[in-house]
């Protein structure tokens, strides 16, 4: 029987910044607690018909092992907490989930998600990946 990951992350594999974060999480995912699903993969719609690709491009989706969905910064927090509980980035995500901070952080996240290609261009020199290659080392 195949092990169910604690969290499956549905991310934009054509977004350089998104891929960079997933690569960071992959390095820490030594116990296989996370699964990474590229919503831009050719077989995505067939493999995950229950995930609306258009919506997944708008906000990061996550699926917990128990079938519960998470969205946006909640996915990021859960991913980092799962593989790197004591790292600084996990504490930043935890701070963003505080009740008084959460609405503002969610607004900032929505802005980032909407303009992630422009932001990627500004920060990495690439707005989209070339032929599936997102290397920005």
PDB file of N, CA and C in Angstrom, residues 11 23 25-26 33 42 46 55 61 64 72-74 80 92 94 103 108 111 115 135-136:
ATOM      1  N   UNK A  11       1.125  23.268  -7.053  1.00  0.00           N
ATOM      2  CA  UNK A  11       1.830  24.523  -7.310  1.00  0.00           C
ATOM      3  C   UNK A  11       1.998  24.778  -8.812  1.00  0.00           C
ATOM      4  N   UNK A  23      11.483  23.610  -4.473  1.00  0.00           N
ATOM      5  CA  UNK A  23      12.809  22.972  -4.415  1.00  0.00           C
ATOM      6  C   UNK A  23      13.368  23.024  -2.994  1.00  0.00           C
ATOM      7  N   UNK A  25      11.600  23.130  -0.223  1.00  0.00           N
ATOM      8  CA  UNK A  25      10.825  22.166   0.556  1.00  0.00           C
ATOM      9  C   UNK A  25      11.223  20.729   0.220  1.00  0.00           C
ATOM     10  N   UNK A  26      11.476  20.458  -1.059  1.00  0.00           N
ATOM     11  CA  UNK A  26      11.888  19.105  -1.472  1.00  0.00           C
ATOM     12  C   UNK A  26      13.157  18.663  -0.742  1.00  0.00           C
ATOM     13  N   UNK A  33       6.975  13.365   3.593  1.00  0.00           N
ATOM     14  CA  UNK A  33       5.711  13.827   4.176  1.00  0.00           C
ATOM     15  C   UNK A  33       4.933  14.733   3.226  1.00  0.00           C
ATOM     16  N   UNK A  42       1.291  18.125 -18.059  1.00  0.00           N
ATOM     17  CA  UNK A  42       0.352  17.717 -19.113  1.00  0.00           C
ATOM     18  C   UNK A  42      -0.798  16.860 -18.605  1.00  0.00           C
ATOM     19  N   UNK A  46      -6.206  15.149 -15.877  1.00  0.00           N
ATOM     20  CA  UNK A  46      -6.637  13.751 -15.822  1.00  0.00           C
ATOM     21  C   UNK A  46      -6.365  13.146 -14.446  1.00  0.00           C
ATOM     22  N   UNK A  55      -8.617  27.892 -10.789  1.00  0.00           N
ATOM     23  CA  UNK A  55      -8.616  28.328  -9.385  1.00  0.00           C
ATOM     24  C   UNK A  55      -7.255  28.081  -8.738  1.00  0.00           C
ATOM     25  N   UNK A  61      -3.114  25.592  -3.628  1.00  0.00           N
ATOM     26  CA  UNK A  61      -3.981  24.570  -3.037  1.00  0.00           C
ATOM     27  C   UNK A  61      -3.117  23.521  -2.346  1.00  0.00           C
ATOM     28  N   UNK A  64      -4.529  17.829   2.627  1.00  0.00           N
ATOM     29  CA  UNK A  64      -4.014  17.066   3.759  1.00  0.00           C
ATOM     30  C   UNK A  64      -4.329  15.591   3.584  1.00  0.00           C
ATOM     31  N   UNK A  72      -3.715  28.983  -0.047  1.00  0.00           N
ATOM     32  CA  UNK A  72      -2.870  30.148   0.161  1.00  0.00           C
ATOM     33  C   UNK A  72      -1.788  29.937   1.196  1.00  0.00           C
ATOM     34  N   UNK A  73      -1.652  30.908   2.087  1.00  0.00           N
ATOM     35  CA  UNK A  73      -0.605  30.874   3.108  1.00  0.00           C
ATOM     36  C   UNK A  73      -0.765  29.711   4.086  1.00  0.00           C
ATOM     37  N   UNK A  74      -1.982  29.217   4.237  1.00  0.00           N
ATOM     38  CA  UNK A  74      -2.180  28.052   5.106  1.00  0.00           C
ATOM     39  C   UNK A  74      -1.424  26.842   4.553  1.00  0.00           C
ATOM     40  N   UNK A  80       5.896  24.084   5.529  1.00  0.00           N
ATOM     41  CA  UNK A  80       7.129  24.388   6.260  1.00  0.00           C
ATOM     42  C   UNK A  80       7.093  23.800   7.667  1.00  0.00           C
ATOM     43  N   UNK A  92       7.891  32.726  10.323  1.00  0.00           N
ATOM     44  CA  UNK A  92       7.262  33.810   9.557  1.00  0.00           C
ATOM     45  C   UNK A  92       5.857  33.393   9.138  1.00  0.00           C
ATOM     46  N   UNK A  94       3.997  31.154  10.588  1.00  0.00           N
ATOM     47  CA  UNK A  94       3.186  31.067  11.808  1.00  0.00           C
ATOM     48  C   UNK A  94       2.696  32.466  12.204  1.00  0.00           C
ATOM     49  N   UNK A 103      -5.598  38.487   8.022  1.00  0.00           N
ATOM     50  CA  UNK A 103      -6.276  39.165   6.905  1.00  0.00           C
ATOM     51  C   UNK A 103      -5.326  40.005   6.045  1.00  0.00           C
ATOM     52  N   UNK A 108      -1.837  40.386   1.045  1.00  0.00           N
ATOM     53  CA  UNK A 108      -0.506  40.467   0.424  1.00  0.00           C
ATOM     54  C   UNK A 108      -0.251  39.211  -0.412  1.00  0.00           C
ATOM     55  N   UNK A 111      -2.107  39.370  -3.697  1.00  0.00           N
ATOM     56  CA  UNK A 111      -1.401  40.266  -4.610  1.00  0.00           C
ATOM     57  C   UNK A 111      -0.228  39.524  -5.245  1.00  0.00           C
ATOM     58  N   UNK A 115       0.268  38.517  -9.287  1.00  0.00           N
ATOM     59  CA  UNK A 115       1.369  39.118 -10.043  1.00  0.00           C
ATOM     60  C   UNK A 115       2.674  38.326  -9.927  1.00  0.00           C
ATOM     61  N   UNK A 135      15.363  26.564 -13.530  1.00  0.00           N
ATOM     62  CA  UNK A 135      16.614  26.759 -12.794  1.00  0.00           C
ATOM     63  C   UNK A 135      16.965  28.238 -12.748  1.00  0.00           C
ATOM     64  N   UNK A 136      17.078  28.774 -11.533  1.00  0.00           N
ATOM     65  CA  UNK A 136      17.430  30.191 -11.363  1.00  0.00           C
ATOM     66  C   UNK A 136      18.573  30.336 -10.364  1.00  0.00           C
TER      67      UNK A 136
END
